[in-house]
Coordinates of C-alpha atoms in Angstrom, one line a residue:
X1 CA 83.8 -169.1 -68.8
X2 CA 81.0 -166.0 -68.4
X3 CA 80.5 -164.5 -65.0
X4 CA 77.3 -164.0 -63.1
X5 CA 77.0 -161.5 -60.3
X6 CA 74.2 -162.3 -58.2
X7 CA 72.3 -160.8 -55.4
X8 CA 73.5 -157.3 -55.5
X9 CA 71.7 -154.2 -56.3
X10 CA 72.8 -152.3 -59.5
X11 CA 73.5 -148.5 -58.9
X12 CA 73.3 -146.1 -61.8
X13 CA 73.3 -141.9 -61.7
X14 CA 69.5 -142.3 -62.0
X15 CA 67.8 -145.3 -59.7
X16 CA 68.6 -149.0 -58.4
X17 CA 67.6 -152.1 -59.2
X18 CA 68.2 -155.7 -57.3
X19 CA 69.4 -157.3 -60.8
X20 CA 72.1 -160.1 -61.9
X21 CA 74.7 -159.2 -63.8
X22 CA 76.2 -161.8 -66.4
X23 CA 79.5 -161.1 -68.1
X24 CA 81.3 -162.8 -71.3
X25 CA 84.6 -161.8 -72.4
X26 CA 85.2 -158.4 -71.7
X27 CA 81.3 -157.3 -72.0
X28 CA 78.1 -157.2 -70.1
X29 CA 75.7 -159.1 -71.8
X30 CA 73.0 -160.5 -69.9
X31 CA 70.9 -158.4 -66.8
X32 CA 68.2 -159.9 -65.1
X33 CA 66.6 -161.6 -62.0
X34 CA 67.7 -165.3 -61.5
X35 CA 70.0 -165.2 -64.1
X36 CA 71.1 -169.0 -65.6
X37 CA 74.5 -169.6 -63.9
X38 CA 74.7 -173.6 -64.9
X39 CA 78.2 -173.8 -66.4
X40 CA 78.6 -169.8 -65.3
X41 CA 81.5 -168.7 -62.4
X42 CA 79.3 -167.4 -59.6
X43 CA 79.9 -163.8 -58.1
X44 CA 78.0 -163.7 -54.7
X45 CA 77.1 -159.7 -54.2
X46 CA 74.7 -160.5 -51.4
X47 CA 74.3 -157.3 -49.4
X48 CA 76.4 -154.9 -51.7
X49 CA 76.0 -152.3 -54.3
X50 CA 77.6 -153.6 -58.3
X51 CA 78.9 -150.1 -59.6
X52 CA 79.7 -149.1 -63.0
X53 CA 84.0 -148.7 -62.8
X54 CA 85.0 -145.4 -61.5
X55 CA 86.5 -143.1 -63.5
X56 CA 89.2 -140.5 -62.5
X57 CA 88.8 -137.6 -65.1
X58 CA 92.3 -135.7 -64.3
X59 CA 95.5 -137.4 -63.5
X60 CA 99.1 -137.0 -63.5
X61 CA 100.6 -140.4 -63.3
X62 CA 104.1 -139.4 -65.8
X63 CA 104.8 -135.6 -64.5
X64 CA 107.7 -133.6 -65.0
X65 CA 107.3 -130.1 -63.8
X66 CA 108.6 -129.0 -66.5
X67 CA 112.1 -127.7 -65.3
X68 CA 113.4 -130.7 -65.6
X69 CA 114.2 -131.8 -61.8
X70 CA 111.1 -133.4 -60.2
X71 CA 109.4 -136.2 -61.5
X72 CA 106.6 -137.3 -60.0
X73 CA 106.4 -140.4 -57.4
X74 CA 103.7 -142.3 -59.0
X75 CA 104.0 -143.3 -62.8
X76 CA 101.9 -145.7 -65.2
X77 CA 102.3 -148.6 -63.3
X78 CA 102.5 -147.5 -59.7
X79 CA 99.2 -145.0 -60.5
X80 CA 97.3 -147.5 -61.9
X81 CA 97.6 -149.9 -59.4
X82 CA 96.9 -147.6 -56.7
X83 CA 93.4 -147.0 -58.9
X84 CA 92.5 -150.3 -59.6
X85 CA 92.9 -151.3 -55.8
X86 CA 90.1 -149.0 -54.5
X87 CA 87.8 -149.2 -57.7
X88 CA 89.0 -146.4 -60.4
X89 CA 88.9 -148.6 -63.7
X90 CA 89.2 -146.0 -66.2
X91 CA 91.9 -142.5 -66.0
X92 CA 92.6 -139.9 -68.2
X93 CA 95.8 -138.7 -67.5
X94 CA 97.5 -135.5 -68.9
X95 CA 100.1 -135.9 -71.5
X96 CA 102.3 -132.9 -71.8
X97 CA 104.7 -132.4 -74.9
X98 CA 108.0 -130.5 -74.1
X99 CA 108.2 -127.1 -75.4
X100 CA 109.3 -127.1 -79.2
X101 CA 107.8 -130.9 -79.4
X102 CA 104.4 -132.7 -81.1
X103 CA 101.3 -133.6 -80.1
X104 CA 102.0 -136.3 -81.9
X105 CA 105.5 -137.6 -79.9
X106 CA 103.6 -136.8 -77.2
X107 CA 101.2 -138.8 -77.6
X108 CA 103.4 -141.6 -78.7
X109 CA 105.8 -141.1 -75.6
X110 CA 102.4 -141.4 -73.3
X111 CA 101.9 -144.5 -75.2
X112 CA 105.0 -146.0 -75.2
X113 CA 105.1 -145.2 -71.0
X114 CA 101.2 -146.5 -70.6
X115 CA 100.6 -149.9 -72.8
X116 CA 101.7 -153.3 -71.4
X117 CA 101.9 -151.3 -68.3
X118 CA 99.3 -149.8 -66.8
X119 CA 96.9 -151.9 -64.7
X120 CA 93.5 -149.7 -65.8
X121 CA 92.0 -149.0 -68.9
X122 CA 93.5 -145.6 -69.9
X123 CA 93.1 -142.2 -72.2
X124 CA 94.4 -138.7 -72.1
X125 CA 93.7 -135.0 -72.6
X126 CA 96.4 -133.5 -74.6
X127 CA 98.0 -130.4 -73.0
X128 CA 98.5 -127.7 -75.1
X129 CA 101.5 -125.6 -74.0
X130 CA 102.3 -123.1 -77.3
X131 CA 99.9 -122.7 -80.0
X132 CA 100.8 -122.1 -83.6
X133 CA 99.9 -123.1 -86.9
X134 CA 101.9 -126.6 -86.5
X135 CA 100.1 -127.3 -83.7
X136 CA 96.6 -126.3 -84.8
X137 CA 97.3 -128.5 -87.7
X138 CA 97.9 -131.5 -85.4
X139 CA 94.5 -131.4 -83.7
X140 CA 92.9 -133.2 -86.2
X141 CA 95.7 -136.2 -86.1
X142 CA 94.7 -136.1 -82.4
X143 CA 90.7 -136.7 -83.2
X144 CA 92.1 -139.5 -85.4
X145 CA 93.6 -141.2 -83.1
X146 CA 91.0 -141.5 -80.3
X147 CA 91.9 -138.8 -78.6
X148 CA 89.1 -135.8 -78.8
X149 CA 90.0 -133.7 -75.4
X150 CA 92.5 -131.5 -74.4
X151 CA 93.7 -129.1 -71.6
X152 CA 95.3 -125.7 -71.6
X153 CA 96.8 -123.2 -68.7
X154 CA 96.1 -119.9 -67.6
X155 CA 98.8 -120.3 -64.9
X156 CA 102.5 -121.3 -64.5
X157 CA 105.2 -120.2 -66.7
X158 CA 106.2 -123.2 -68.3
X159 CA 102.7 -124.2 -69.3
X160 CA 100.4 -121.3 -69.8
X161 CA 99.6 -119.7 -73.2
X162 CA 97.5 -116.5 -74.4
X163 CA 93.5 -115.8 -74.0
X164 CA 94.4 -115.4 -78.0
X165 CA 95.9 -118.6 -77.9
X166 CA 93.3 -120.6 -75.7
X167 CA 90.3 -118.5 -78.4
X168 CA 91.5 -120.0 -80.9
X169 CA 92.7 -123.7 -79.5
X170 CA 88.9 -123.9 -78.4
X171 CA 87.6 -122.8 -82.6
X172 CA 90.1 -125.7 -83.5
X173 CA 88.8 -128.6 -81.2
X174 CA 85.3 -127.7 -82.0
X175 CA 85.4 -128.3 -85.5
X176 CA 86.2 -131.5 -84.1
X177 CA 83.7 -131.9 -81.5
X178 CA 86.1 -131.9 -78.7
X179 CA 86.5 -130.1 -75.4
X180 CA 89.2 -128.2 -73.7
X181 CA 89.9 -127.8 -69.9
X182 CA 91.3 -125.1 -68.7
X183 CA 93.6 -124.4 -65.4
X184 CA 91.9 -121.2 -64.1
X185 CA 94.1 -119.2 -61.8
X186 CA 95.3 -116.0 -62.9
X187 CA 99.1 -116.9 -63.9
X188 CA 100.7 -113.1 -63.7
X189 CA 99.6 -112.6 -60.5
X190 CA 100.4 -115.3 -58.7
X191 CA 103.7 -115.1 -60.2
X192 CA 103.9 -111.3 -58.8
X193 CA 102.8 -112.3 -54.9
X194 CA 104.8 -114.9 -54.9
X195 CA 107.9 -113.1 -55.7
X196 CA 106.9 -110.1 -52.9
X197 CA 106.6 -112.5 -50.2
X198 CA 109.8 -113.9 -51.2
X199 CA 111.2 -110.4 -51.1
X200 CA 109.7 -110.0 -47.8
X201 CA 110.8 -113.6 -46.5
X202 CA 107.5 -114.5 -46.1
X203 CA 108.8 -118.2 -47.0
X204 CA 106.1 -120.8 -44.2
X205 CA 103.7 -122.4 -46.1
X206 CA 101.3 -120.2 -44.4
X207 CA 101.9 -117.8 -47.3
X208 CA 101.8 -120.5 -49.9
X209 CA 97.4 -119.6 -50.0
X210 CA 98.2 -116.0 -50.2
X211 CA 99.9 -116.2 -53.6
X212 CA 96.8 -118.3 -55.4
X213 CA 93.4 -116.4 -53.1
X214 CA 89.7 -117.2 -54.2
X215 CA 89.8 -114.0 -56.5
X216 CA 92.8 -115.0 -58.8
X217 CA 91.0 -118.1 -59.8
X218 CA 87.4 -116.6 -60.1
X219 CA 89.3 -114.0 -62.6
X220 CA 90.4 -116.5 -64.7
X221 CA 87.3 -118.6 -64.4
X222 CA 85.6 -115.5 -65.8
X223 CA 88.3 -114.9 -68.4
X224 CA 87.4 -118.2 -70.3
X225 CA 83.7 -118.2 -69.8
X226 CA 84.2 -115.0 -71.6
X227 CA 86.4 -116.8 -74.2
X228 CA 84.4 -119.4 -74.6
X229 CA 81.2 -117.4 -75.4
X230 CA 83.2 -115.9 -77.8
X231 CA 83.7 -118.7 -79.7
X232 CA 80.2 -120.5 -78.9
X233 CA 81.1 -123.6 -77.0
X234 CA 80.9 -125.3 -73.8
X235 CA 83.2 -124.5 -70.9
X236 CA 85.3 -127.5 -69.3
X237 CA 86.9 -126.3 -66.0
X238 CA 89.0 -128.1 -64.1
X239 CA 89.5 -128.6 -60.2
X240 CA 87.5 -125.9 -59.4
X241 CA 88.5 -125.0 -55.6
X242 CA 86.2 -121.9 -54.2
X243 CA 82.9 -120.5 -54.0
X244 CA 83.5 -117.1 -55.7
X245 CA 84.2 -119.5 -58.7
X246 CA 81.1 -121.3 -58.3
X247 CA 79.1 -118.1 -58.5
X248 CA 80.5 -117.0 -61.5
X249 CA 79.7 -120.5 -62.8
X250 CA 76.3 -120.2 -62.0
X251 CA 76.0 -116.3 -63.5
X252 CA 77.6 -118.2 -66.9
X253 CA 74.9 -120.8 -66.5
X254 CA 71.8 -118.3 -66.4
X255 CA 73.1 -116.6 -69.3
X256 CA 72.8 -119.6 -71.4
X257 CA 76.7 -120.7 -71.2
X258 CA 77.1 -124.7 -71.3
X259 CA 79.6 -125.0 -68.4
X260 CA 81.4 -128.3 -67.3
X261 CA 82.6 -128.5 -63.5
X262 CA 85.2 -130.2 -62.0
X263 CA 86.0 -130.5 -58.1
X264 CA 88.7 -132.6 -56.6
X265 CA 88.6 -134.2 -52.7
X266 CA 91.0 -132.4 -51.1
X267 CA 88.9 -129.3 -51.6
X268 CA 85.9 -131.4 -50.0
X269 CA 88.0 -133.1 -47.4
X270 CA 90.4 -130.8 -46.1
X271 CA 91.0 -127.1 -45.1
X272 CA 93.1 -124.5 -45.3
X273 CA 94.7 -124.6 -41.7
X274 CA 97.0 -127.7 -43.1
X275 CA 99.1 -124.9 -44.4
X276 CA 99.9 -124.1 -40.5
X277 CA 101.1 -127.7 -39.9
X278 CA 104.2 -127.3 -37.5
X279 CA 107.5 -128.7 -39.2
X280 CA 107.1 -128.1 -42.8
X281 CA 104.4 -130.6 -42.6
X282 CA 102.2 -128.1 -44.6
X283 CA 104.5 -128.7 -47.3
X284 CA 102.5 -131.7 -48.1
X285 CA 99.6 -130.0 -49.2
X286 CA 101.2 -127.9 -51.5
X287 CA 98.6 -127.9 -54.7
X288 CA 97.3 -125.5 -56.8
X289 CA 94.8 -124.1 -56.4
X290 CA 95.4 -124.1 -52.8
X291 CA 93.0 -125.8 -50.0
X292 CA 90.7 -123.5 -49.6
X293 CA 88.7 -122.6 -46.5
X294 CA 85.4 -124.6 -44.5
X295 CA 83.5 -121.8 -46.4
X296 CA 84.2 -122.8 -49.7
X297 CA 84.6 -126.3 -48.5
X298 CA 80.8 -125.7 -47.8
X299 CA 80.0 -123.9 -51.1
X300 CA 81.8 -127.0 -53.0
X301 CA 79.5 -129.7 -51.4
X302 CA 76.3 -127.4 -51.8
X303 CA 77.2 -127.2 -55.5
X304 CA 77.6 -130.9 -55.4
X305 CA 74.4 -131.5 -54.2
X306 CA 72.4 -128.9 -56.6
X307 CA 74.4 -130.0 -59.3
X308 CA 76.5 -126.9 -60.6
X309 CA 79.1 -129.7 -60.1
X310 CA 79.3 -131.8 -62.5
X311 CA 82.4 -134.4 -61.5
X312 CA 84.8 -135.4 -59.5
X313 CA 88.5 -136.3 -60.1
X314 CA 91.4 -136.0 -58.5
X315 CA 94.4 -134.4 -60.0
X316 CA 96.4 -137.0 -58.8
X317 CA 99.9 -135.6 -58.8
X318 CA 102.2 -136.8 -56.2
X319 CA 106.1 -136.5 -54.8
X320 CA 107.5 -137.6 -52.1
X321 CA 107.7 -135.8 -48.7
X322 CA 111.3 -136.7 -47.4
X323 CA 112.8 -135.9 -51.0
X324 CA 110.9 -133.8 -52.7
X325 CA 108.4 -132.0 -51.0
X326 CA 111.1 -131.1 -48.6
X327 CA 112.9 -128.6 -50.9
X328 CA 110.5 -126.3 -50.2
X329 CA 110.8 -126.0 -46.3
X330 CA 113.1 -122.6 -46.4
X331 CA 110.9 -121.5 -49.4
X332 CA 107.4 -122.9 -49.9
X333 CA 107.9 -121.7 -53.8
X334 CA 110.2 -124.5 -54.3
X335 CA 107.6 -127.2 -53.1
X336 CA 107.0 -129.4 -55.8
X337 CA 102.9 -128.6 -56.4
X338 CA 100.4 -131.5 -56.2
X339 CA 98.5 -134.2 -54.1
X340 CA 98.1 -138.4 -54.4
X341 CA 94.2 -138.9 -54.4
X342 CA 93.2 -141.7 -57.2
X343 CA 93.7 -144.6 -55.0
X344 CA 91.2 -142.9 -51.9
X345 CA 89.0 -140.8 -54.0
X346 CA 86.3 -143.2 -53.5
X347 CA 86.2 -144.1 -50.4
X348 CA 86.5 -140.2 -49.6
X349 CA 83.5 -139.6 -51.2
X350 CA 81.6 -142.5 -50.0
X351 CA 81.9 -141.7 -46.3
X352 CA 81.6 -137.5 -46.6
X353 CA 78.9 -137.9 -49.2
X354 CA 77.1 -140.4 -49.0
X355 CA 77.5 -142.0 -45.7
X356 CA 77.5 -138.0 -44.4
X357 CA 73.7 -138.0 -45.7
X358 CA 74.7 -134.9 -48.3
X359 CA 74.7 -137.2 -51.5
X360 CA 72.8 -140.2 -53.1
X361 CA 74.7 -143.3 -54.2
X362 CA 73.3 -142.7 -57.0
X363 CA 74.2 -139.3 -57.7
X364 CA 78.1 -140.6 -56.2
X365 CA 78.1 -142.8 -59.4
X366 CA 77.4 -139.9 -61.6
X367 CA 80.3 -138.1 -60.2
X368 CA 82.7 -140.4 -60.0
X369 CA 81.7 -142.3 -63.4
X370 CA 78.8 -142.2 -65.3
X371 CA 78.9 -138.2 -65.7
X372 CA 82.6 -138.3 -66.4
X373 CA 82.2 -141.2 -69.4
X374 CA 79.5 -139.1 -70.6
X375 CA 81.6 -135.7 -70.6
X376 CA 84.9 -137.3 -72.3
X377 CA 82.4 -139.6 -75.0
X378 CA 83.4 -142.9 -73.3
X379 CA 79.8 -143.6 -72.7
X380 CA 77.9 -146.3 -72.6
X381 CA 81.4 -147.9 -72.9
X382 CA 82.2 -147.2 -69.7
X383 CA 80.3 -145.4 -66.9
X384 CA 77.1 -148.2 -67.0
X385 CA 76.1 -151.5 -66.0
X386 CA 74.6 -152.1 -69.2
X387 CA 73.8 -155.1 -71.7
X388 CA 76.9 -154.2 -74.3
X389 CA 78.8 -152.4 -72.1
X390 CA 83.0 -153.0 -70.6
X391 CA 82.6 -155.3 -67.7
X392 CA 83.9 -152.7 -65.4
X393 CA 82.3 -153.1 -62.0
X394 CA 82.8 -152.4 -58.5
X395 CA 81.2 -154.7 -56.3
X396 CA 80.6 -152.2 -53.2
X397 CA 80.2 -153.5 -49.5
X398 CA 78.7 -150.5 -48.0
X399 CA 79.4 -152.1 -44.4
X400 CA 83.5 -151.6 -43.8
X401 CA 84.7 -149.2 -41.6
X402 CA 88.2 -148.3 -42.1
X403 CA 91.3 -145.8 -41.9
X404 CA 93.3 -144.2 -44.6
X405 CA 97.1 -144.6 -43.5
X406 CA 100.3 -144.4 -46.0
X407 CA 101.3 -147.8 -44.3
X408 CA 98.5 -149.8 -46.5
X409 CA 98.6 -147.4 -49.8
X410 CA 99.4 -148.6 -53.4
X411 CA 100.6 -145.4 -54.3
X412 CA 104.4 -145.1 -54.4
X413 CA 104.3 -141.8 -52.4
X414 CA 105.5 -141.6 -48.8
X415 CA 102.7 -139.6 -47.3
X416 CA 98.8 -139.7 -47.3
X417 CA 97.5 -136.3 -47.2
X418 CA 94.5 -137.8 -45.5
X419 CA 96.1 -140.2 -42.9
X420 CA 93.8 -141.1 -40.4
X421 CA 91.0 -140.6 -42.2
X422 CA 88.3 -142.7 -41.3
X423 CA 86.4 -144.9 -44.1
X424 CA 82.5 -146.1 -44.4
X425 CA 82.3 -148.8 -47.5
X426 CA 85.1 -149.9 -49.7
X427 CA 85.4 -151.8 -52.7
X428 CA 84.9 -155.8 -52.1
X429 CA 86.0 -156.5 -55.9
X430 CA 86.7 -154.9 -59.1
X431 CA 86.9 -155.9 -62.5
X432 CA 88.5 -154.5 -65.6
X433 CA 86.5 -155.8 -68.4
X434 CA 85.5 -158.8 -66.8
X435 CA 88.6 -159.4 -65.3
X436 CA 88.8 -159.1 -61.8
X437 CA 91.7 -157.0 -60.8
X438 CA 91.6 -156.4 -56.9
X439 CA 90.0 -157.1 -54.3
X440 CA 89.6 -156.0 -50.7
X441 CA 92.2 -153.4 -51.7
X442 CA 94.8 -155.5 -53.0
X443 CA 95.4 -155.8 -56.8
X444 CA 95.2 -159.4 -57.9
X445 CA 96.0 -158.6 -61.6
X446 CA 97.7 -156.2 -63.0
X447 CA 98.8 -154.6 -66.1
X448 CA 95.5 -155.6 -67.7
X449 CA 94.8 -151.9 -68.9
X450 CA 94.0 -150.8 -73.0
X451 CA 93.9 -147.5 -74.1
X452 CA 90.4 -146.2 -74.9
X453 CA 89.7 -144.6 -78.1
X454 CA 87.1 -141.9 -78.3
X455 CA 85.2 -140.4 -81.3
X456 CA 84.3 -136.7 -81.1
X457 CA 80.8 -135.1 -81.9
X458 CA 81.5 -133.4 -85.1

């Protein structure tokens, strides 16, 4: 039976229209005014906002940290949920291959842990951890299989590679017509504070910002503009955290670098001074990069609202407090190092931006959707409300006033970084290609999620 949503007002990154919205199968295929709804299941919108599904450009829902003792909290099916729940239809979560191991097991292993599973449509960026002519080989088998983006690191031991290495990764994927994403903090000196305040027994998580400042990212975020120049292509950088980054952004930008932007929430929501939390409850904010200060806080949303931002994802990445987090309370190197975020991402944004009077809904969608789908070549696929597009739609009630608390989460974690928190608007319903999946915040179907294939530029 097709769908018609009526009496709601279609949001895209560029205007609004009061339009119905008729769905068959898993496509849009019908917008209008009065649509015919004889014979039709009738969606009544009246007084809300119909969305095109978010999407969450950077998770980690299937983490190890790579030495082999902390997994994360959240995996394929607990991630996903939490997503679906609060309107994030679409992720693209970061498969990592072991040291010594394929792009192509790992992209097989991320399969095998996502399909049947997951309760969003999913993709990934590839991580490239060690680059050699085996690997460089397997980009192309990448491309073939849908997948045309990839990520590498300038930080962490376990992960990062060379600027020769990254150089020539980034001549490889453009053959292709792909992009890479970098993680921008400079890896060697981190490494080096972090080892004198251990020295020193500087061990609070009031040091944990000291080892990862504003300059060590802005380094590296110069570092692969300069790379990228070299080798003629556009710059994808992720959770970008501080205004000295920003700026060198916008220097790249002037000299006629193409430069991709991503932000995450916690670096619009919170502040620094949760690393002085009283018993080890700073521990829970453990990310890198660090939560930065209200200045860059400020410099984050200006470049939000100018547009030298160009996304924003979450880098959903969590462990639990009582069990994990914990092991760092006698050494805040030993914290496991991420944040939940996909499941209040929206609603974050929503009430600070838009609600706040700093953003348009319009220019929310482009954030938190349309802009992303276009970026990773999902688009019109997903990202729009349009006549052949995936019936992925939030249904938005703009009126709800809420709080964020760990006691109502999907998310498998055992913390909320932004408890308390409270909400303006929230997702009345969401569908997943025409199927509706939550609603009010409570998945009503799950494990309805495909993997989304993507064709590069070349």
């Amino acid at each position: 039976m097709a769908k018609v949503i009526k009496g709601g007002v279609v949001v895209s990154a560029t205007g609004r229209i009061q339009q119905d919205v008729r769905i068959e199968g898993e496509k849009i295929v019908e917008l209008g005014s009065n649509l015919d709804d004889s014979g039709s299941e009738v969606i009544d919108a009246t007084g809300c906002f119909i969305l095109p599904g978010f999407i969450d450009g950077h998770t980690h829902l299937e983490l190890n940290n790579g030495a082999g003792s902390q997994n994360s909290a959240d995996n394929f099916y607990t991630g996903s949920k939490a997503a679906v729940a609060k309107g994030t239809t679409t992720i693209i979560d970061m498969a990592t291959p072991d040291k010594g191991g394929t792009l192509k097991a790992c992209f097989a292993g991320w399969n095998s842990m996502a399909a049947g599973v997951s309760s969003c449509d999913y993709t990934y960026h590839m991580s490239i951890i060690e680059w050699n002519e085996e690997m460089k080989a397997e980009v192309a088998d990448m491309f073939a299989v849908g997948l045309t983006t990839f990520k590498m690191y300038m930080a962490y031991e376990n992960l990062r590679t060379s600027d020769k290495a990254i150089f020539e990764a980034i001549e490889e994927i453009k053959k292709h017509g792909g992009m890479l994403g970098v993680h921008c903090e400079n890896g060697d000196l981190c490494d080096e504070v972090t080892l004198r305040c251990r020295e020193a027994g500087e061990l609070s998580t009031h040091y944990f910002p000291l080892t990862r400042p504003p300059a060590v990212e802005a380094e590296a975020v110069e570092r692969y503009l300069t790379i990228a120049e070299m080798a003629d292509y556009p710059v994808n950088i992720v959770h970008l955290s501080t205004k000295r980054a920003l700026e060198s952004v916008r220097r790249a930008r002037q000299r006629g670098q193409k430069v991709f932007v991503e932000t995450c929430p916690h670096y619009l929501a919170l502040d620094e001074s949760v690393y002085d939390l009283p018993n080890f409850e700073g521990g829970k904010y453990v990310c890198s990069p660090p939560i930065r200060s209200l200045e860059d806080q400020v410099a984050l949303w200006e470049g939000i609202i100018d547009g030298s931002i160009n996304t924003i994802s979450t880098d959903h990445c969590t462990f639990n407090y009582k069990t994990q987090k914990i092991l760092g309370k006698d050494d805040f190197s030993k914290t496991p190092s991420g944040l939940p975020g996909v499941e209040d991402r929206p609603a974050i944004i929503y009430t600070k931006g838009v609600a706040g009077g700093k953003i348009t809904l319009e220019r929310m969608v482009g954030l938190l959707s349309e802009d992303i789908a276009k970026q990773f070549l999902m688009y019109p696929q997903k990202g729009a409300i349009a006549v052949g597009s995936d019936a992925d739609i939030v249904i938005w009630n703009p009126k709800p006033e809420g709080k964020i608390s760990v006691k109502m989460q999907v998310s498998n974690v055992d913390y909320n970084p932004y408890e308390g928190f409270q909400t303006k608007g929230a997702a009345q319903e969401v569908y997943l290609r025409g199927i509706k999946v939550a609603e009010n915040g409570q998945v009503v179907q799950e494990k309805t999620g495909k993997y989304v294939f993507r064709k590069g530029n070349a």
